[in-house]
Short mmCIF file of C-alpha atoms (C1' of nucleotides) in Angstrom, two decimals:
data_model
loop_
_atom_site.label_atom_id
_atom_site.label_comp_id
_atom_site.label_asym_id
_atom_site.label_seq_id
_atom_site.Cartn_x
_atom_site.Cartn_y
_atom_site.Cartn_z
CA MET A 82 0.00 0.00 0.00
CA SER A 83 2.72 2.45 0.87
CA LYS A 84 6.34 2.49 1.85
CA THR A 85 7.12 5.23 4.31
CA SER A 86 10.85 5.02 4.24
CA GLN A 87 11.05 4.80 0.49
CA ALA A 88 8.55 7.53 -0.29
CA ALA A 89 9.98 9.78 2.39
CA GLY A 90 13.43 9.11 1.00
CA LEU A 91 12.47 10.92 -2.14
CA HIS A 92 13.51 14.44 -1.41
CA ARG A 93 13.59 17.22 -3.87
CA ALA A 94 16.10 16.21 -6.46
CA SER A 95 18.36 18.92 -7.78
CA LEU A 96 17.93 19.10 -11.51
CA ALA A 97 19.38 21.65 -13.86
CA LYS A 98 16.73 24.14 -14.94
CA LEU A 99 16.25 24.34 -18.70
CA HIS A 100 13.56 26.99 -18.38
CA GLU A 101 12.75 29.67 -15.87
CA LEU A 102 9.46 27.96 -15.03
CA ASP A 103 10.95 24.52 -14.37
CA ALA A 104 11.23 25.37 -10.70
CA ALA A 105 7.48 25.99 -10.62
CA LEU A 106 6.73 22.60 -12.23
CA GLU A 107 8.87 20.86 -9.67
CA LEU A 108 7.29 22.79 -6.82
CA MET A 109 3.87 21.58 -7.93
CA TYR A 110 5.10 18.00 -7.99
CA TYR A 111 6.92 18.05 -4.67
CA GLY A 112 4.23 20.23 -3.13
CA TRP A 113 1.59 17.63 -3.84
CA ARG A 114 3.81 14.94 -2.39
CA GLY A 115 4.67 17.04 0.63
CA MET A 116 1.04 17.65 1.42
CA THR A 117 -0.11 14.05 0.98
CA LEU A 118 2.85 12.15 2.40
CA GLU A 119 1.81 11.94 6.03
CA ALA A 120 -1.86 11.54 5.24
CA ASP A 121 -1.13 8.62 2.92
CA ASP A 122 1.00 7.09 5.60
CA TYR A 123 -1.76 7.38 8.15
CA LEU A 124 -4.29 5.98 5.68
CA ALA A 125 -2.03 3.04 4.86
CA LYS A 126 -1.91 2.16 8.54
CA GLN A 127 -5.70 2.00 8.44
CA GLY A 128 -5.58 -0.23 5.37
CA LEU A 129 -6.90 2.60 3.22
CA SER A 130 -5.51 4.80 0.51
CA ARG A 131 -6.08 7.98 -1.45
CA PRO A 132 -9.28 6.96 -3.28
CA HIS A 133 -10.85 5.95 0.03
CA HIS A 134 -9.91 9.30 1.48
CA ARG A 135 -11.39 11.14 -1.47
CA ILE A 136 -14.68 9.34 -0.93
CA LEU A 137 -14.66 10.06 2.80
CA TYR A 138 -13.71 13.69 2.18
CA VAL A 139 -16.57 14.29 -0.22
CA VAL A 140 -19.21 12.45 1.81
CA ALA A 141 -18.15 14.39 4.92
CA ARG A 142 -18.90 17.61 3.07
CA ARG A 143 -22.05 16.40 1.33
CA PRO A 144 -23.90 14.23 3.78
CA ASP A 145 -26.71 12.23 2.13
CA ILE A 146 -25.04 12.44 -1.24
CA ALA A 147 -26.33 9.86 -3.73
CA ILE A 148 -23.95 7.45 -5.44
CA GLY A 149 -24.50 9.00 -8.85
CA ALA A 150 -23.63 12.45 -7.54
CA LEU A 151 -20.55 11.06 -5.83
CA ILE A 152 -19.41 9.53 -9.12
CA GLU A 153 -19.75 12.92 -10.76
CA VAL A 154 -17.85 14.78 -8.07
CA LEU A 155 -15.03 12.25 -8.07
CA GLY A 156 -14.89 12.03 -11.84
CA ILE A 157 -14.52 8.26 -11.96
CA SER A 158 -16.70 5.45 -13.26
CA LYS A 159 -19.31 3.59 -11.27
CA GLN A 160 -17.19 0.44 -11.47
CA ALA A 161 -14.09 2.21 -10.26
CA LEU A 162 -16.01 3.58 -7.30
CA ASN A 163 -17.44 0.18 -6.47
CA ARG A 164 -14.55 -1.52 -4.73
CA PRO A 165 -13.33 1.29 -2.47
CA LEU A 166 -16.92 2.23 -1.63
CA ASN A 167 -17.83 -1.32 -0.66
CA LEU A 168 -14.75 -1.58 1.50
CA LEU A 169 -15.80 1.57 3.35
CA LEU A 170 -19.31 0.18 3.82
CA GLU A 171 -17.99 -3.19 5.03
CA ARG A 172 -15.67 -1.46 7.44
CA LYS A 173 -18.64 0.59 8.64
CA LEU A 174 -16.99 3.90 7.91
CA LEU A 175 -19.96 4.78 5.71
CA THR A 176 -23.65 3.97 5.84
CA SER A 177 -26.04 3.90 2.92
CA LYS A 178 -29.77 4.11 3.23
CA ARG A 179 -32.63 4.63 0.85
CA ALA A 180 -34.14 8.07 0.86
CA PRO A 181 -37.56 8.28 2.53
CA GLU A 182 -39.31 9.81 -0.48
CA GLN A 183 -36.80 9.12 -3.21
CA HIS A 184 -36.39 5.39 -2.90
CA ARG A 185 -34.36 5.14 -6.05
CA SER A 186 -31.13 6.57 -4.77
CA LYS A 187 -29.02 5.53 -1.87
CA LEU A 188 -27.82 8.24 0.44
CA LEU A 189 -24.35 8.02 1.91
CA ARG A 190 -23.22 9.26 5.29
CA LEU A 191 -20.14 8.89 7.42
CA THR A 192 -20.32 6.87 10.63
CA ALA A 193 -18.56 8.19 13.69
CA ALA A 194 -15.58 5.97 12.84
CA GLY A 195 -15.60 7.25 9.28
CA GLN A 196 -15.67 10.83 10.48
CA ARG A 197 -12.73 10.17 12.74
CA ILE A 198 -10.60 8.74 9.96
CA GLU A 199 -11.59 11.42 7.46
CA GLN A 200 -10.75 14.09 9.98
CA ARG A 201 -7.39 12.64 10.95
CA ALA A 202 -6.29 12.09 7.39
CA SER A 203 -7.35 15.58 6.35
CA ASP A 204 -5.75 16.99 9.50
CA HIS A 205 -2.37 15.71 8.34
CA GLU A 206 -2.84 17.61 5.10
CA ARG A 207 -4.17 20.73 6.78
CA LYS A 208 -1.27 20.71 9.20
CA VAL A 209 1.20 20.96 6.32
CA MET A 210 -0.78 23.78 4.76
CA ARG A 211 -1.18 25.65 8.02
CA GLN A 212 2.54 25.61 8.71
CA ALA A 213 3.31 26.90 5.24
CA PHE A 214 0.68 29.65 5.55
CA GLU A 215 1.96 30.69 8.96
CA ARG A 216 5.37 31.31 7.52
CA ALA A 217 3.94 33.19 4.55
CA GLY A 218 1.60 35.44 6.49
CA ALA A 219 -1.86 36.58 5.45
CA SER A 220 -0.82 38.38 2.30
CA GLY A 221 1.40 35.51 1.14
CA THR A 222 -1.44 33.09 1.77
CA ALA A 223 -3.85 35.20 -0.25
CA ALA A 224 -1.35 35.41 -3.09
CA TRP A 225 -0.86 31.64 -3.02
CA MET A 226 -4.59 31.06 -3.25
CA ALA A 227 -4.98 33.49 -6.12
CA VAL A 228 -2.25 31.72 -8.10
CA MET A 229 -3.65 28.26 -7.34
CA GLU A 230 -7.12 29.33 -8.43
CA ALA A 231 -5.73 30.55 -11.72
CA ILE A 232 -3.96 27.22 -12.22
CA ALA A 233 -6.97 25.15 -11.17
CA ASP A 234 -9.41 27.02 -13.39
CA ASN A 235 -7.14 26.93 -16.40
CA ASN A 236 -9.07 24.14 -18.08
CA MET B 67 -4.68 5.95 -21.55
CA SER B 68 -6.64 9.09 -20.95
CA LYS B 69 -10.08 10.45 -21.62
CA THR B 70 -10.04 14.09 -22.51
CA SER B 71 -13.72 14.81 -22.37
CA GLN B 72 -14.23 12.98 -19.11
CA ALA B 73 -11.24 14.39 -17.28
CA ALA B 74 -11.92 17.88 -18.56
CA GLY B 75 -15.52 17.51 -17.43
CA LEU B 76 -14.34 17.35 -13.86
CA HIS B 77 -14.50 20.94 -12.80
CA ARG B 78 -14.08 22.17 -9.30
CA ALA B 79 -16.91 20.70 -7.30
CA SER B 80 -18.50 22.95 -4.73
CA LEU B 81 -18.23 21.24 -1.39
CA ALA B 82 -19.16 22.67 1.95
CA LYS B 83 -16.06 23.67 3.91
CA LEU B 84 -15.76 21.98 7.28
CA HIS B 85 -12.49 23.73 8.06
CA GLU B 86 -10.96 26.97 7.02
CA LEU B 87 -8.13 25.13 5.30
CA ASP B 88 -10.33 22.86 3.20
CA ALA B 89 -10.21 25.36 0.38
CA ALA B 90 -6.42 25.02 0.36
CA LEU B 91 -6.60 21.21 0.14
CA GLU B 92 -8.95 21.43 -2.80
CA LEU B 93 -6.80 24.02 -4.50
CA MET B 94 -3.83 21.67 -4.30
CA TYR B 95 -5.89 18.89 -5.83
CA TYR B 96 -7.43 20.91 -8.63
CA GLY B 97 -4.22 22.84 -9.14
CA TRP B 98 -2.31 19.67 -9.89
CA ARG B 99 -5.02 18.59 -12.29
CA GLY B 100 -5.17 22.00 -13.93
CA MET B 101 -1.44 22.01 -14.55
CA THR B 102 -1.21 18.47 -15.91
CA LEU B 103 -4.44 18.21 -17.88
CA GLU B 104 -3.27 19.49 -21.24
CA ALA B 105 0.15 17.90 -20.94
CA ASP B 106 -1.41 14.50 -20.23
CA ASP B 107 -3.67 14.97 -23.19
CA TYR B 108 -0.76 15.72 -25.45
CA LEU B 109 1.19 12.77 -24.07
CA ALA B 110 -1.76 10.43 -24.59
CA LYS B 111 -1.85 11.43 -28.24
CA GLN B 112 1.79 10.34 -28.46
CA GLY B 113 0.93 7.03 -26.78
CA LEU B 114 2.77 8.13 -23.65
CA SER B 115 1.77 9.09 -20.15
CA ARG B 116 2.97 10.74 -16.96
CA PRO B 117 5.69 8.22 -16.04
CA HIS B 118 7.20 8.52 -19.50
CA HIS B 119 7.17 12.29 -19.16
CA ARG B 120 8.84 12.10 -15.77
CA ILE B 121 11.64 10.03 -17.29
CA LEU B 122 12.04 12.38 -20.23
CA TYR B 123 11.95 15.42 -17.93
CA VAL B 124 14.71 14.11 -15.69
CA VAL B 125 16.95 12.84 -18.50
CA ALA B 126 16.60 16.20 -20.27
CA ARG B 127 17.98 17.91 -17.16
CA ARG B 128 20.62 15.30 -16.37
CA PRO B 129 22.05 14.14 -19.67
CA ASP B 130 24.18 10.98 -19.31
CA ILE B 131 22.39 9.99 -16.13
CA ALA B 132 22.86 6.31 -15.23
CA ILE B 133 19.86 4.05 -14.71
CA GLY B 134 20.54 3.63 -11.01
CA ALA B 135 20.62 7.39 -10.49
CA LEU B 136 17.41 7.77 -12.49
CA ILE B 137 15.72 5.22 -10.24
CA GLU B 138 16.77 7.27 -7.22
CA VAL B 139 15.56 10.56 -8.62
CA LEU B 140 12.21 9.10 -9.66
CA GLY B 141 11.80 7.19 -6.42
CA ILE B 142 10.49 4.03 -8.08
CA SER B 143 11.86 0.49 -8.35
CA LYS B 144 14.07 -0.81 -11.12
CA GLN B 145 11.24 -3.07 -12.27
CA ALA B 146 8.74 -0.24 -12.37
CA LEU B 147 11.13 1.84 -14.43
CA ASN B 148 11.79 -1.01 -16.82
CA ARG B 149 8.68 -0.95 -18.99
CA PRO B 150 8.30 2.79 -19.61
CA LEU B 151 12.06 3.11 -20.11
CA ASN B 152 12.16 0.33 -22.69
CA LEU B 153 9.25 1.87 -24.53
CA LEU B 154 11.13 5.16 -24.75
CA LEU B 155 14.23 3.35 -26.02
CA GLU B 156 12.22 1.37 -28.59
CA ARG B 157 10.55 4.52 -29.78
CA LYS B 158 14.01 6.09 -30.03
CA LEU B 159 13.13 8.97 -27.74
CA LEU B 160 16.07 7.97 -25.56
CA THR B 161 19.47 6.45 -26.26
CA SER B 162 21.57 4.45 -23.85
CA LYS B 163 25.26 3.86 -24.22
CA ARG B 164 27.98 2.48 -22.05
CA ALA B 165 30.26 5.03 -20.52
CA PRO B 166 33.71 5.18 -22.10
CA GLU B 167 35.61 4.61 -18.85
CA GLN B 168 32.83 3.35 -16.61
CA HIS B 169 31.56 0.44 -18.64
CA ARG B 170 29.32 -0.78 -15.87
CA SER B 171 26.64 1.85 -16.13
CA LYS B 172 24.53 2.85 -19.02
CA LEU B 173 24.17 6.52 -19.73
CA LEU B 174 20.87 7.88 -20.94
CA ARG B 175 20.29 10.79 -23.27
CA LEU B 176 17.35 12.21 -25.17
CA THR B 177 17.26 11.95 -28.94
CA ALA B 178 16.04 14.93 -30.94
CA ALA B 179 12.58 13.38 -31.04
CA GLY B 180 12.69 12.80 -27.30
CA GLN B 181 13.69 16.39 -26.70
CA ARG B 182 10.83 17.61 -28.83
CA ILE B 183 8.23 15.60 -26.92
CA GLU B 184 9.66 16.48 -23.52
CA GLN B 185 9.67 20.12 -24.46
CA ARG B 186 6.13 20.16 -25.80
CA ALA B 187 4.69 18.30 -22.84
CA SER B 188 6.50 20.53 -20.36
CA ASP B 189 5.50 23.58 -22.39
CA HIS B 190 1.85 22.76 -21.76
CA GLU B 191 2.54 22.76 -18.05
CA ARG B 192 4.67 25.88 -18.15
CA LYS B 193 2.01 27.69 -20.12
CA VAL B 194 -0.52 27.14 -17.33
CA MET B 195 1.98 28.35 -14.75
CA ARG B 196 3.02 31.37 -16.80
CA GLN B 197 -0.56 32.54 -17.19
CA ALA B 198 -1.20 32.21 -13.47
CA PHE B 199 2.01 34.06 -12.63
CA GLU B 200 1.24 36.85 -15.08
CA ARG B 201 -2.02 37.53 -13.31
CA ALA B 202 -0.37 37.38 -9.90
CA GLY B 203 2.57 39.67 -10.71
CA ALA B 204 6.12 39.31 -9.47
CA SER B 205 5.35 39.60 -5.78
CA GLY B 206 2.44 37.15 -5.98
CA THR B 207 4.66 34.70 -7.82
CA ALA B 208 7.37 35.00 -5.19
CA ALA B 209 4.84 34.44 -2.44
CA TRP B 210 3.46 31.38 -4.22
CA MET B 211 6.92 29.91 -4.53
CA ALA B 212 7.71 30.51 -0.88
CA VAL B 213 4.52 28.74 0.20
CA MET B 214 5.10 25.83 -2.16
CA GLU B 215 8.64 25.40 -0.92
CA ALA B 216 7.40 25.21 2.64
CA ILE B 217 4.85 22.57 1.63
CA ALA B 218 7.33 20.57 -0.43
CA ASP B 219 10.01 20.56 2.24
CA ASN B 220 7.61 19.61 4.99
CA ASN B 221 8.74 15.99 5.08
"C1'" DG C 63 -51.76 -3.44 -14.43
"C1'" DC C 64 -47.88 -2.93 -17.88
"C1'" DT C 65 -44.15 -0.92 -19.57
"C1'" DC C 66 -40.47 2.40 -19.58
"C1'" DT C 67 -36.86 4.85 -17.34
"C1'" DC C 68 -33.49 5.54 -14.07
"C1'" DA C 69 -30.23 4.59 -10.06
"C1'" DT C 70 -27.79 1.13 -8.57
"C1'" DG C 71 -25.21 -3.21 -8.54
"C1'" DT C 72 -22.33 -6.65 -10.55
"C1'" DC C 73 -19.51 -9.52 -13.77
"C1'" DA C 74 -15.81 -9.92 -17.02
"C1'" DA C 75 -11.86 -8.43 -19.50
"C1'" DC C 76 -8.50 -5.16 -19.98
"C1'" DT C 77 -4.67 -1.46 -19.18
"C1'" DA C 78 -1.37 0.90 -16.50
"C1'" DT C 79 1.50 1.70 -12.72
"C1'" DG C 80 3.46 0.24 -9.10
"C1'" DT C 81 5.39 -3.42 -5.57
"C1'" DT C 82 8.79 -7.80 -3.87
"C1'" DG C 83 11.54 -11.58 -4.65
"C1'" DA C 84 14.65 -14.31 -7.23
"C1'" DC C 85 17.73 -14.90 -10.63
"C1'" DT C 86 21.04 -13.90 -14.77
"C1'" DT C 87 24.53 -11.39 -17.21
"C1'" DG C 88 28.56 -8.88 -18.07
"C1'" DA C 89 32.27 -5.91 -16.68
"C1'" DG C 90 35.75 -4.34 -13.41
"C1'" DA C 91 38.37 -4.84 -9.31
"C1'" DA C 92 40.93 -7.45 -5.83
"C1'" DT D 67 39.93 -16.35 -10.54
"C1'" DT D 68 36.73 -14.82 -7.75
"C1'" DC D 69 33.98 -11.10 -5.92
"C1'" DT D 70 31.10 -7.14 -6.51
"C1'" DC D 71 28.15 -4.12 -8.74
"C1'" DA D 72 24.96 -2.21 -12.47
"C1'" DA D 73 21.75 -3.68 -15.17
"C1'" DG D 74 18.15 -6.79 -17.11
"C1'" DT D 75 14.47 -10.06 -16.69
"C1'" DC D 76 10.80 -13.16 -14.96
"C1'" DA D 77 6.94 -14.22 -11.98
"C1'" DA D 78 3.35 -13.00 -8.88
"C1'" DC D 79 0.80 -9.63 -6.94
"C1'" DA D 80 -1.92 -5.05 -5.54
"C1'" DT D 81 -4.33 -1.10 -6.83
"C1'" DA D 82 -6.72 2.08 -9.62
"C1'" DG D 83 -8.69 2.92 -13.37
"C1'" DT D 84 -11.28 1.81 -18.04
"C1'" DT D 85 -15.54 -0.39 -21.31
"C1'" DG D 86 -19.14 -3.26 -22.13
"C1'" DA D 87 -22.97 -6.02 -20.85
"C1'" DC D 88 -26.47 -7.23 -18.07
"C1'" DA D 89 -29.61 -7.67 -13.66
"C1'" DT D 90 -32.63 -5.64 -10.26
"C1'" DG D 91 -35.92 -2.84 -8.11
"C1'" DA D 92 -38.61 1.41 -7.69
"C1'" DG D 93 -41.35 5.21 -9.72
"C1'" DA D 94 -43.71 7.26 -13.44
"C1'" DG D 95 -46.76 7.31 -17.49
"C1'" DC D 96 -50.29 5.33 -20.04
#
DNA sequence: GCTCTCATGTCAACTATGTTGACTTGAGAA
DNA sequence: TTCTCAAGTCAACATAGTTGACATGAGAGC
């Protein structure tokens, strides 16, 4: 599932820069890894991984979401969702129940255990972000967010 | 290999924020996707994908790198490197030759075709970054880099 | 009541990216 | 000549995704 020592061993490699913006590309890559490293480690200890966390994260923020809506938010196929979702249901981190009036769709919710794991995993990620923002101050944080929004909304 | 329409269809979902820093987590996620979307698309058209690009990117910046060193920089196993690397050699995007004095290791280099593909794929990523930086100005860009460095060096 | 649609569930086959473990090969060094 | 080291290769496996095909069960329309 993961390999702490090996993944952690990958520090920022020093590569010659062919273009001015190469540093930015590498910062995106290592930034993503830096943010997710501890969370993935924690998840691996729980026998879970990134896709499980994505499901938990979304359901935490959209309680009673239907499976179809979850598929849309995650951007994966029904079949790809199936296995991680069933694992979360078996492990009782999620519950699914039919809606009272809309019997067609199943509504998903986190159990207390699911909430705990979602929160702890996300806390690892938030901790990394908080530390970086503290160093940067309010104006640096605002600038970071503005740049990230521009990158995210590019497509 | 990829699915343009489907991946592009995944826009930023609006999720309730349970914590102040949730927006930052989502910006990291969608930022990574925003930066890599067009590059991955281009690579898919060439029958390549992200691991191939990573190899090409590193070899471009470390000409005559040995396979063992490449494994270290990429942080993957020899066996995992094997298939994408052989594809790049077969497609003549990379060359490998024995060192003149150090016959043990093979030295990797990009061919002209390999350089072209590496450059075009990275250009897609740099374009996204350049546009975001232009909007943010020099000070915003500097702030973004400072925050990303803090995130990347967290581990 | 009968049929049609729609959300969900499930099976199979496939691709890609990664892992470990075990073993070979070929060159250089002791 | 033997030892070591870089590289290559084979098997088995895990995970994360894809399409396609088909089943089921509930509501809605006629």
